[in-house]
Coordinates of C-alpha atoms and ligand atoms in Angstrom, one line a residue:
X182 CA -17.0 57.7 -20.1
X183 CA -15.1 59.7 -23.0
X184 CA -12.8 62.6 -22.1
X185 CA -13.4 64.8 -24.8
X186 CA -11.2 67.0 -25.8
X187 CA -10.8 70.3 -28.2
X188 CA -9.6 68.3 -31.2
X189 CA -13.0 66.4 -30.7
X190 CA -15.0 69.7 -30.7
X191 CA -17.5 69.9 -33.6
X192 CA -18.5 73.2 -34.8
X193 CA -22.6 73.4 -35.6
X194 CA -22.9 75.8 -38.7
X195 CA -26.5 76.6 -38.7
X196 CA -27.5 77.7 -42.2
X197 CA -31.8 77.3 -41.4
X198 CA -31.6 81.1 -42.9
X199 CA -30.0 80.6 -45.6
X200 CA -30.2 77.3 -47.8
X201 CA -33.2 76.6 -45.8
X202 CA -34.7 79.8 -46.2
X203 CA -33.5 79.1 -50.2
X204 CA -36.5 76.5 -50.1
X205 CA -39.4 77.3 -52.3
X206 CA -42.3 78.6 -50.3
X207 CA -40.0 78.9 -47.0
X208 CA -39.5 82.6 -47.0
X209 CA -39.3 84.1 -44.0
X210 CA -39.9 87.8 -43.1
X211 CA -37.0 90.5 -42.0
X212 CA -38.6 89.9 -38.3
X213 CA -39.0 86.5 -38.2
X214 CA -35.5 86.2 -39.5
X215 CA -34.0 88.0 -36.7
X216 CA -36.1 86.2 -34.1
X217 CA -34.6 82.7 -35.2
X218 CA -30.8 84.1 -35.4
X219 CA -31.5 85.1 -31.8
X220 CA -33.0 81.4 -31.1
X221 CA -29.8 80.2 -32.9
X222 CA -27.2 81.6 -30.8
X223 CA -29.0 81.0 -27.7
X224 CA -29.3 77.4 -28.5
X225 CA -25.1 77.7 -28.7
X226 CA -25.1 77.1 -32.6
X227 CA -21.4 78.3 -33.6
X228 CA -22.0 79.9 -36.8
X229 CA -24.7 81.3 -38.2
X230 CA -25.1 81.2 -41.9
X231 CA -27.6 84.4 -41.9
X232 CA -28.4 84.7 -45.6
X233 CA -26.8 85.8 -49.1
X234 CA -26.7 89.5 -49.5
X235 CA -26.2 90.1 -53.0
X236 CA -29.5 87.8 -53.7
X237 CA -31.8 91.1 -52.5
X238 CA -32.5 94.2 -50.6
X239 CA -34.1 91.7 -47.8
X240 CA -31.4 89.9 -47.7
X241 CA -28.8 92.1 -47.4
X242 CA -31.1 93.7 -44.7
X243 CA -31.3 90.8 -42.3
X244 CA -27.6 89.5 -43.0
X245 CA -26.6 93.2 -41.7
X246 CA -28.9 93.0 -38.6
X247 CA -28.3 89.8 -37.6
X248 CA -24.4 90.9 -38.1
X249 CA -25.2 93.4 -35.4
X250 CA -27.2 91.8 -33.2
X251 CA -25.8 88.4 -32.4
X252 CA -24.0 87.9 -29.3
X253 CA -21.7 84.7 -29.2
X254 CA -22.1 83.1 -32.9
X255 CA -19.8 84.0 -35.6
X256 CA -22.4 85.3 -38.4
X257 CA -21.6 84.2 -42.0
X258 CA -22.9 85.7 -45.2
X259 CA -22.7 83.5 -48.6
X260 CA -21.0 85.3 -52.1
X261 CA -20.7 83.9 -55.1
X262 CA -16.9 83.7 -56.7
X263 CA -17.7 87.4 -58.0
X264 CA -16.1 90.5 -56.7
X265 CA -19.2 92.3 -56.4
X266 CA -21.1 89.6 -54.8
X267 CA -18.2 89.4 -51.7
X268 CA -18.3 93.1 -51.8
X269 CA -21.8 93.5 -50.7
X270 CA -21.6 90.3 -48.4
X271 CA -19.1 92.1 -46.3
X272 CA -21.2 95.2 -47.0
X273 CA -23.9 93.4 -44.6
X274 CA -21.5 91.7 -42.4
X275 CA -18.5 93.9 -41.3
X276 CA -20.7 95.3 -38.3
X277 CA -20.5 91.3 -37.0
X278 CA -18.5 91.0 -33.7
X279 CA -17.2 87.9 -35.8
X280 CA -18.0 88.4 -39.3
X281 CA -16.9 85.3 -41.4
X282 CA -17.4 85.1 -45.7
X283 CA -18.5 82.2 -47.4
X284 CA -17.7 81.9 -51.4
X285 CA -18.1 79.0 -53.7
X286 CA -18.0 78.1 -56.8
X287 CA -19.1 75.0 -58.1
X288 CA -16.7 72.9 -59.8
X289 CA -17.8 69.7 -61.0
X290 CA -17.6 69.3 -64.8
X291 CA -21.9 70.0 -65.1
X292 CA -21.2 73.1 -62.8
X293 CA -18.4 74.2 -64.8
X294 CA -20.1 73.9 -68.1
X295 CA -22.6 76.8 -66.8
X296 CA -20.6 80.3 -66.4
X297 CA -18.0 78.2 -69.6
X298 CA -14.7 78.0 -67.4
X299 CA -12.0 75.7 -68.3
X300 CA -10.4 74.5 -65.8
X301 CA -7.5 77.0 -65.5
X302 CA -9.8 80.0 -65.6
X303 CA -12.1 78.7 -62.6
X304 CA -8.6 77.8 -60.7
X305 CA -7.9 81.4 -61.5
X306 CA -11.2 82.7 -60.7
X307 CA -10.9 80.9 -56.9
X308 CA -7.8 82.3 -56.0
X309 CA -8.7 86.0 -57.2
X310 CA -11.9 85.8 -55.1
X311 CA -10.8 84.4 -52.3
X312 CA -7.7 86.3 -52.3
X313 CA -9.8 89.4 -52.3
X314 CA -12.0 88.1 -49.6
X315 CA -9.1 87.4 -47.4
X316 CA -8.1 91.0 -47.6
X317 CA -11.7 92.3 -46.5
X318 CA -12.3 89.3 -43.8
X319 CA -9.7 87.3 -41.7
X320 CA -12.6 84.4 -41.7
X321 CA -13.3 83.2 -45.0
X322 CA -14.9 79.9 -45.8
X323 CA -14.4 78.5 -49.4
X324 CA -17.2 75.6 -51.2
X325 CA -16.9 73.9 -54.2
X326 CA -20.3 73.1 -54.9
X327 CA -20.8 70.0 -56.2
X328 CA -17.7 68.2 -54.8
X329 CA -18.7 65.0 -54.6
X330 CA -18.9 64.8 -58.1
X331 CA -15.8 66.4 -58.7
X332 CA -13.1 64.6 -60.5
X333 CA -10.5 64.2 -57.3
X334 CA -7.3 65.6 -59.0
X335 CA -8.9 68.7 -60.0
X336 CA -11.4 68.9 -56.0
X337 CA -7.5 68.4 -54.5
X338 CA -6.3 71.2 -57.1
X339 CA -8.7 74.1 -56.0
X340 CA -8.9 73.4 -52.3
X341 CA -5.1 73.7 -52.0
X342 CA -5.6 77.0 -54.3
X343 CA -8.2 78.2 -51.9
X344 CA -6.0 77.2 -48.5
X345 CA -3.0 79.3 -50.0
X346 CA -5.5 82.4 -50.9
X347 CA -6.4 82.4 -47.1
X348 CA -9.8 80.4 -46.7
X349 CA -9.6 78.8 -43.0
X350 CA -12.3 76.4 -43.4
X351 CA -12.8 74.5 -46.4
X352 CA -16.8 72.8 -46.9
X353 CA -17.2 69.9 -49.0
X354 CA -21.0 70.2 -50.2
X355 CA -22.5 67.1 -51.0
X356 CA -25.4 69.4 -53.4
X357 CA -27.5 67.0 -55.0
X358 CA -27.7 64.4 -52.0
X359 CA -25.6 61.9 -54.1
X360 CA -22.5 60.4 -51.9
X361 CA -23.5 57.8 -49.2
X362 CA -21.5 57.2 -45.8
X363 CA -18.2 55.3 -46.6
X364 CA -18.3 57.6 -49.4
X365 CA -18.5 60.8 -47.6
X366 CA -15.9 59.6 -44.8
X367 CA -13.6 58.4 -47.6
X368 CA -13.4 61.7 -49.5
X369 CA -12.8 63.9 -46.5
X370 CA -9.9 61.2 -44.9
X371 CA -8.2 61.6 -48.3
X372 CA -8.6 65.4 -48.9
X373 CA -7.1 65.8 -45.2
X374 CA -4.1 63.8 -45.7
X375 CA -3.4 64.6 -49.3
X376 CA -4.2 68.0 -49.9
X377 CA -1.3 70.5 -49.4
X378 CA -2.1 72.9 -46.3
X379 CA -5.0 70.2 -45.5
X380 CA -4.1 69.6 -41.9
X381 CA -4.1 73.6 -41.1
X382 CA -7.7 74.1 -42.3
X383 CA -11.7 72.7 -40.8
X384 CA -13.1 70.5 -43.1
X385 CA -16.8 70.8 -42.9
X386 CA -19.7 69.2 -44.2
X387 CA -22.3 70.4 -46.4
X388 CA -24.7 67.7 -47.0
X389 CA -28.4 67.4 -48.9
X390 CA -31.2 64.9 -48.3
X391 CA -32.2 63.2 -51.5
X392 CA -31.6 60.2 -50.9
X393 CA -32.2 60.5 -47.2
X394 CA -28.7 59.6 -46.3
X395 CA -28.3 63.6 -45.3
X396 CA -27.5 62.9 -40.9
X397 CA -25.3 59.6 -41.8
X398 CA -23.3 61.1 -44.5
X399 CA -22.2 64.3 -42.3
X400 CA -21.4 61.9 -38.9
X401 CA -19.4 59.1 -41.7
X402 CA -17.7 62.9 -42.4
X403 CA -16.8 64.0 -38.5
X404 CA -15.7 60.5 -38.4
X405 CA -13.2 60.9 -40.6
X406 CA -12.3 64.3 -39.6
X407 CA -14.5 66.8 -40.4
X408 CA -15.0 68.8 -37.4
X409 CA -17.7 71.7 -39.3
X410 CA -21.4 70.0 -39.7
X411 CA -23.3 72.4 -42.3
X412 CA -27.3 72.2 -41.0
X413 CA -30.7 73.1 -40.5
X414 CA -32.9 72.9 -38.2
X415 CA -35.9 70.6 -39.1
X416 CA -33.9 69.9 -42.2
X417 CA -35.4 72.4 -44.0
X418 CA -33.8 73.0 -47.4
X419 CA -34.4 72.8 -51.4
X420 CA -36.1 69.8 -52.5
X421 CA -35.8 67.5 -49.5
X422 CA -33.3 69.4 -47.5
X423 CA -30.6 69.4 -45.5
X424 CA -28.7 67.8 -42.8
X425 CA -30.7 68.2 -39.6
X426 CA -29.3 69.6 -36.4
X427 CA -31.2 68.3 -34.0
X428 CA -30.4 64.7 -35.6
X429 CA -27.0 64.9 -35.7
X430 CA -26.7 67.0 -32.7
X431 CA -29.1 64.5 -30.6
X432 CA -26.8 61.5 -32.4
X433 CA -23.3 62.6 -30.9
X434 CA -24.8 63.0 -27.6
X435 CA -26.8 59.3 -27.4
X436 CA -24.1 57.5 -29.2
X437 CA -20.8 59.3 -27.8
X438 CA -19.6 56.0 -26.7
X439 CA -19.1 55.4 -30.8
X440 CA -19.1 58.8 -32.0
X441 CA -16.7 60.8 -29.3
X442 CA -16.8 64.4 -30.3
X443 CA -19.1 66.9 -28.3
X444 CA -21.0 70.1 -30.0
X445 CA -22.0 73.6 -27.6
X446 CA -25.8 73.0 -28.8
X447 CA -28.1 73.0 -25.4
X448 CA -29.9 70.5 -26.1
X449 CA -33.2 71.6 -24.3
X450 CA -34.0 74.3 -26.7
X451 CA -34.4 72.1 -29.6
X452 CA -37.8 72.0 -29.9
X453 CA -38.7 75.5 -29.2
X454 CA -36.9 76.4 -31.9
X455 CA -37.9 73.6 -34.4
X456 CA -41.4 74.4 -33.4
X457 CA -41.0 78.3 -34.4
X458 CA -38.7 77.3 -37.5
X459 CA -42.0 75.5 -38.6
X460 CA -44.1 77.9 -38.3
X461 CA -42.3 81.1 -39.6
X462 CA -41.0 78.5 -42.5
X463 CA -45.0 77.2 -42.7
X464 CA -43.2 73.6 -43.2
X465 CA -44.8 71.4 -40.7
X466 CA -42.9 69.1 -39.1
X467 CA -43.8 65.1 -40.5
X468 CA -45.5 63.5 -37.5
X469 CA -42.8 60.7 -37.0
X470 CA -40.0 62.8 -38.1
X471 CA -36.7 62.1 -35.7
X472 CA -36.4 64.1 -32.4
X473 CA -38.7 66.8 -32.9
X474 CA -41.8 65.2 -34.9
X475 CA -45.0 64.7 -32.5
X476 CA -44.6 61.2 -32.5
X477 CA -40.7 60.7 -31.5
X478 CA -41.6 60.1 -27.7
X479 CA -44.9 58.5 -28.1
X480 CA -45.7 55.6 -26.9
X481 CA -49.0 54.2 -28.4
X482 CA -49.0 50.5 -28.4
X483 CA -49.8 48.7 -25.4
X484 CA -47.0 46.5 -24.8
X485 CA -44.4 49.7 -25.5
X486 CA -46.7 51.7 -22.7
X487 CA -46.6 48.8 -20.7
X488 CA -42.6 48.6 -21.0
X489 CA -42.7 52.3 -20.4
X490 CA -44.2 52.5 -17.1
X491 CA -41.9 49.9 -15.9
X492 CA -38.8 51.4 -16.7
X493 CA -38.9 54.1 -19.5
X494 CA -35.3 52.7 -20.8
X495 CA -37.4 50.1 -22.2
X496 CA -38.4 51.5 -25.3
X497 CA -36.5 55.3 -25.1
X498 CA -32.6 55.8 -25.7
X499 CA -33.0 59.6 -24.8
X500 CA -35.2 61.6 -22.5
X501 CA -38.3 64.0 -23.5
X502 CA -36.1 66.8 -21.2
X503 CA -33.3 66.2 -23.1
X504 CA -34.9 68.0 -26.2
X505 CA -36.8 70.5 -24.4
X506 CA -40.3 68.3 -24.0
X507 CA -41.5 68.4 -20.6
X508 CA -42.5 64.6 -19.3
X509 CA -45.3 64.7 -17.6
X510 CA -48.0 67.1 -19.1
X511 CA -50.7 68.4 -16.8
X512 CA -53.2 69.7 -18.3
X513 CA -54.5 73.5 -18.1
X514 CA -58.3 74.3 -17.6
X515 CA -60.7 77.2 -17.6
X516 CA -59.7 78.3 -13.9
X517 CA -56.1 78.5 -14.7
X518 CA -54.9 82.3 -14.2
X519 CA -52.1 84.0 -16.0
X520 CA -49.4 83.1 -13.7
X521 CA -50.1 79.2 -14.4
X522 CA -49.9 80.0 -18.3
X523 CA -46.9 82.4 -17.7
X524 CA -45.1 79.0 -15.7
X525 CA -46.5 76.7 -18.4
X526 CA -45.1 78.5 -21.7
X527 CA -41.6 79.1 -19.8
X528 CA -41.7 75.0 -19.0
X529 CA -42.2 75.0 -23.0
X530 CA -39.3 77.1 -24.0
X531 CA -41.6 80.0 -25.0
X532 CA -40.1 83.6 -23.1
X533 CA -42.7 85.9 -24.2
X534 CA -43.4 89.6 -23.4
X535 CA -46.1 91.4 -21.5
X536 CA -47.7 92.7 -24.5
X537 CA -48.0 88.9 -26.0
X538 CA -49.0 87.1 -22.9
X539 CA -52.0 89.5 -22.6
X540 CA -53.2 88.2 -26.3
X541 CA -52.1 85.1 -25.5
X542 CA -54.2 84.8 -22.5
X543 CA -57.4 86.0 -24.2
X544 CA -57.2 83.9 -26.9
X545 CA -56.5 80.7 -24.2
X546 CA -59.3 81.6 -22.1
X547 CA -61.3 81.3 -25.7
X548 CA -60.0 77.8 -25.9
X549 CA -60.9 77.2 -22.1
X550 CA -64.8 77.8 -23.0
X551 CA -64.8 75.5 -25.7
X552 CA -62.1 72.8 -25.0
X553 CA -61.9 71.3 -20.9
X554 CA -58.6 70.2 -20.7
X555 CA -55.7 72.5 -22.7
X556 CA -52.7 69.9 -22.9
X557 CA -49.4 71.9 -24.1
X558 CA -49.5 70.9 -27.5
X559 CA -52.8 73.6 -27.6
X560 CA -50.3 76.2 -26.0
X561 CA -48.3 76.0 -28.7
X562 CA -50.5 75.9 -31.1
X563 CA -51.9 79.3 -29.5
X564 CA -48.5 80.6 -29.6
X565 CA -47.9 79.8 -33.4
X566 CA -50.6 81.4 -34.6
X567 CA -49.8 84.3 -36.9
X568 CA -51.6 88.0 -37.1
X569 CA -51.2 91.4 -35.1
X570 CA -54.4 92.6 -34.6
X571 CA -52.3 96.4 -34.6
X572 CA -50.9 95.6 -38.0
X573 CA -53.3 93.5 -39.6
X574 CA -55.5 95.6 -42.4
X575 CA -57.9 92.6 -42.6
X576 CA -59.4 90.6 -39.2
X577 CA -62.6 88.6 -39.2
X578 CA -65.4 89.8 -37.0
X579 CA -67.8 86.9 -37.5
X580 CA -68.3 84.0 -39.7
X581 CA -71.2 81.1 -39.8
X582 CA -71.6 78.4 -42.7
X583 CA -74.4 76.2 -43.5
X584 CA -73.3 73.0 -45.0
X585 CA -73.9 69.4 -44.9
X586 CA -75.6 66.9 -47.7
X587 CA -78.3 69.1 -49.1
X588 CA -76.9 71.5 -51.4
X589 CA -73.3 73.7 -51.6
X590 CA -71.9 74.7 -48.5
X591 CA -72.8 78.5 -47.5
X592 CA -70.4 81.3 -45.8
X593 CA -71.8 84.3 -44.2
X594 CA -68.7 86.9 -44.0
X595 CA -68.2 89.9 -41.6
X596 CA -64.8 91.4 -42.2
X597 CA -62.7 94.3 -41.0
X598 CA -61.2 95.9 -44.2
X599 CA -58.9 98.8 -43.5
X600 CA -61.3 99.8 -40.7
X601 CA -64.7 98.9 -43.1
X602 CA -66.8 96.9 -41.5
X603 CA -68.1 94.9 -44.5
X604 CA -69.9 91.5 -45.0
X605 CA -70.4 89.2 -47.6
X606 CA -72.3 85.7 -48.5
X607 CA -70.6 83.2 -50.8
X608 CA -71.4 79.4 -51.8
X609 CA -68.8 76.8 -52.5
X610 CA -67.5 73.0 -53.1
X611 CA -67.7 72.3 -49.0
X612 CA -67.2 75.2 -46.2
X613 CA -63.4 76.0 -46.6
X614 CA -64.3 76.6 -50.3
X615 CA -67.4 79.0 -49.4
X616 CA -65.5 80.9 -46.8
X617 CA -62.5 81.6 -49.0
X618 CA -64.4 83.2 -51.4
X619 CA -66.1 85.4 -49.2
X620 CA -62.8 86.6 -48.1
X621 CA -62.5 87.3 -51.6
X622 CA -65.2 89.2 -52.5
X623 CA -64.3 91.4 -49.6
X624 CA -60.8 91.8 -50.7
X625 CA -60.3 90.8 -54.1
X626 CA -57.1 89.6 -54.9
X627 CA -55.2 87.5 -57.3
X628 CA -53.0 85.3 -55.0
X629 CA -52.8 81.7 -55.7
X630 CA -53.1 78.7 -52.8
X631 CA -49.7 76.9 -52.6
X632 CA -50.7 74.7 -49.2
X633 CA -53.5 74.5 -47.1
X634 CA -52.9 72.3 -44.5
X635 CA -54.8 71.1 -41.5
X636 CA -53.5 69.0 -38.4
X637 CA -55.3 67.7 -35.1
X638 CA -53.0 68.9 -32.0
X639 CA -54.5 66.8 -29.5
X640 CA -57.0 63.5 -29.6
X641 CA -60.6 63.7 -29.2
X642 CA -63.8 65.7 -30.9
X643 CA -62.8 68.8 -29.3
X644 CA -59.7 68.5 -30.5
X645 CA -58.1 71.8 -32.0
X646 CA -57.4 72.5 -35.8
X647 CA -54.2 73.6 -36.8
X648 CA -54.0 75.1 -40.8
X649 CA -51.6 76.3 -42.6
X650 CA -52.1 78.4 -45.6
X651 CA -49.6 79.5 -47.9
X652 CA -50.1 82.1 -50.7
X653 CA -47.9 83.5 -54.0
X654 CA -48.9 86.2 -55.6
X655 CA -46.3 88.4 -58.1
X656 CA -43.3 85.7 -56.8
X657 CA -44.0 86.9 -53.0
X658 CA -45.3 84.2 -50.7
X659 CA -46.5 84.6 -47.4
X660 CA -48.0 82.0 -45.0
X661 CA -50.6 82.0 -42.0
X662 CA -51.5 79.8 -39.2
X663 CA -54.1 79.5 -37.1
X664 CA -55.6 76.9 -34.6
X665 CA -59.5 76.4 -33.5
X666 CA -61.2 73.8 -32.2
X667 CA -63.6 74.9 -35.6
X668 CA -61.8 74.1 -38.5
X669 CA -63.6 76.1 -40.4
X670 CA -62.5 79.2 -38.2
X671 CA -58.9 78.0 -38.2
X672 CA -58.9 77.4 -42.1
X673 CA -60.2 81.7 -42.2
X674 CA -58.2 83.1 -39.8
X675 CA -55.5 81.2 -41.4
X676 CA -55.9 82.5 -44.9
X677 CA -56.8 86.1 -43.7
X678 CA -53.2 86.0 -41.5
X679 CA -51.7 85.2 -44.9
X680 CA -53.3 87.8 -47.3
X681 CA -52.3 90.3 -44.1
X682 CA -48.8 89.2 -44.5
X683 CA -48.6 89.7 -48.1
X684 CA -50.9 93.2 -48.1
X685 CA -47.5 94.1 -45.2
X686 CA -44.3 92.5 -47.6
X687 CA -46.2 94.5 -50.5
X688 CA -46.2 98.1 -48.5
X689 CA -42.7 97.3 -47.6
X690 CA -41.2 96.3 -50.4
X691 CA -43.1 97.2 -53.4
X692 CA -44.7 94.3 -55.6
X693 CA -42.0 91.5 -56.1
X694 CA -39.5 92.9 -54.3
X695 CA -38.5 90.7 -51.9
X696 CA -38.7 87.8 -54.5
X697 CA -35.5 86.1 -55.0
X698 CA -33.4 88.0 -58.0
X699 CA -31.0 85.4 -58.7
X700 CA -32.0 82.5 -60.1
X701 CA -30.5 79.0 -60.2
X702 CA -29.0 79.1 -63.1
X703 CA -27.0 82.8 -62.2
X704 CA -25.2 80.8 -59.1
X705 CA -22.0 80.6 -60.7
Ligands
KIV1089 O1 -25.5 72.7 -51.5 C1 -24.6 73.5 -51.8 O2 -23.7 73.2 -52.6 C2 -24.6 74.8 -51.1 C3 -23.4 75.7 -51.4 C4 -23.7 77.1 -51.7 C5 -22.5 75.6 -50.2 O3 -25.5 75.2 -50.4
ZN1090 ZN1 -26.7 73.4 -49.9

């Protein structure tokens, strides 16, 4: 057994809200960003990167709620190497119980070429701005973005420039997804020892997924003597994403006899809140994803089952429980009352309120008429469906098709709009087709599909659908989700949820509004 001490302690810097949030098509509302900072520091996640507060008004807004809200994390905001931008991140965050300021700059020679610094005027530009963040924040974290392709002299230059200007940790983002393991552990072993100040500083780890080397690349790192991993959870993030949590998180705890540093991540909660990352982000998880995809802890093929019942070691190096699945799955039916659901979704992660368990139990006792056995994976799938019946300005009252080999599929429409009851018959290429159009025709609109998605939950004809719809019109997105064991119904409810969503981001913000304002090329 290892004795682990505090110099083995590695810090989980949670930043789902931010670079993953950063990913097209994964915006999240104000709400839903608040509920998954709260999931975050109850899952012991030690900072928590909540967003970049000069990017907009929603921004801002959620960075300064979450500031006041959270509990035990320190909350960090992101600023650009600009005066105004750190400014207005402290603007949001100086409520925080422990406020912390994260400014970068990017500094390889492709990175520098973009705002036309010379190398003297960037070196300048770090230590002015991270000067005058140290003078508003006592925490202040400094990136240069793009490290790994940064020529060494010049990455060992501005790090000991941003160490003397006050920054306490110092992240070493791998951007693109370039570097590979010995790589990564190489760079940070040789920043620590020869950059000036190096030992009095946390080195961290920033890294992206392109060439899938994301998990190994930040452990190579803590090997070497990082002791900050930069994540998400689900590795959501730009193009394909970021270090995971629950996979590096889940790796220090299975392989601690190699890897010997411990994290405060409870373990259990992992997927509850990959499962509600997923469905506020409306980026499934892939099937046979690590830890948290459907298919981590099944067990299909005979001989592995057959192993399995035997001794479950056989073919498992880590427990269901140990990630918050429950092991043995019995099944809910019709008869089950509200206290059996109430003990079921608490054995799932899920605390929910009066008010929710009410709807909840309606629309399972739905379910119970048309499906016999309700296995928890249906839960869920009731749980993540999106719409508030006292918000929503659109809600179906009845839909029937007509399809099948004889002509175009046919949807007959009754809708709720804004308290309207109207209805409306429309044809199409197949029954999805013909129902989304009757949706429009009662609410005309000029949002585009992004995703439409559809997933079985459980096996068998009865089986419930699971869609995902995502929608962009005027630069806002918004997505819905809905499950029915008519896919049909699922695909509608799930495309009325989103139109809902963007009808509420549109009252509230005005058309556009909550679309990021800077853009790529503005970082530095
Ligand atoms: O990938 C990156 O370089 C970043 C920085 C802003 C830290 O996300
Ligand atoms: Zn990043």
């Amino acid at each position: 057994m290892n004795v682990l001490n505090e110099k083995d302690r590695v810090l989980i810097f949670d930043t789902t809200l931010r670079d993953g949030e950063q990913s097209p098509g994964a915006t999240m509302t104000h709400d839903e960003k608040l509920e998954i900072a709260e999931l975050l520091d109850g899952m012991g996640v030690d900072i928590i990167e909540a967003g970049f507060p000069i990017a907009s008004e929603g921004d801002f807004g959620a960075v300064n709620e979450i500031a006041k809200r959270t509990k035990n994390a320190v909350v960090c905001g992101l600023a650009r190497a600009q005066m105004g931008d750190i400014d207005r991140c402290w603007e949001a965050l100086k409520c925080a119980r422990q406020p912390r300021i994260h400014t970068f700059i990017g500094t390889s020679p492709l990175h520098r070429a973009i705002p036309n610094l010379t190398q003297e005027e960037m070196a300048d530009r770090i230590h002015d701005t991270v000067s005058h963040a140290r003078n508003l924040c006592e925490n202040v974290q400094w990136s240069p973005m793009d490290a790994t392709r940064t020529e060494w002299e010049y990455l060992k230059r501005v790090c000991e420039i941003a160490i003397r200007a006050g920054a306490s940790t110092i992240n070493i983002p791998d951007t693109v997804g370039y570097t590979a393991p010995e790589e990564s552990a190489h760079l940070i072993a040789r920043l620590i020892e020869d950059v000036e100040g190096g030992s009095d500083v946390v080195w961290a780890t920033h890294c992206h997924n392109d060439l899938g080397m994301a998990t190994a690349n930040a452990l190579a790192a803590v090997g070497a003597g990082a002791r900050q991993i930069e994540c998400t959870i689900n590795g959501l993030g730009e193009r394909a994403g970021n270090t995971a949590l629950e996979e590096v998180v889940m790796a220090l705890k299975v392989r601690s006899d190699i890897m010997p540093f411990s994290t405060a991540i409870d373990t259990t909660k992992i997927m509850h809140v990959s499962r509600r990352v997923s469905t506020v982000s409306g980026f499934p998880v892939q099937m046979n994803k690590a830890i948290v995809g459907k298919n981590a802890f099944a067990h299909e093929s005979g001989i592995h089952q057959d192993g399995m019942l035997k001794n479950s070691e056989t073919f498992e190096i880590m427990q269901p429980e140990d990630v918050g699945l429950s092991g043995t799955s019995l099944p809910l039916g019709k008869h089950s009352g509200r206290a059996a659901l109430r003990s079921k979704l608490a054995e799932l992660g899920c605390d929910i309120g009066d008010n929710q368990l009410k709807d909840v139990f309606v629309r399972f006792k739905e379910l119970a008429d048309r499906k016999k056995e309700i296995f928890d994976d249906d839960i869920i799938a009731l749980i993540s469906a999106t719409g508030d019946a006292s918000v929503d300005r659109l809600q179906i009252v009845s839909l029937r098709v007509i399809c099948g080999t004889g002509g175009p599929a046919e949807a007959m429409l009754e809708m709720d709009v804004d308290g309207a009851e109207l209805s409306a018959t429309a044809t199409g290429d197949g029954p999805v087709d013909a129902t989304f159009k009757a949706v429009r025709r009662l609410h005309s609109n000029s949002a585009t599909l992004q995703l439409y998605q559809v997933n079985a939950v459980t096996e068998g004809t009865d089986a419930q659908a699971t869609v995902s719809v995502r929608l962009e019109e005027d630069g806002v997105i918004a997505t819905g989700q809905s499950a029915n064991t008519d896919t049909v119904v699922a695909s509608a409810q799930a495309y009325v949820s989103a139109l809902n969503r963007l009808l509420l981001r549109r009252e509230k913000f005005g058309p556009g509004m909550d679309a990021r304002e800077i853009t790529y090329k503005e970082w530095n």
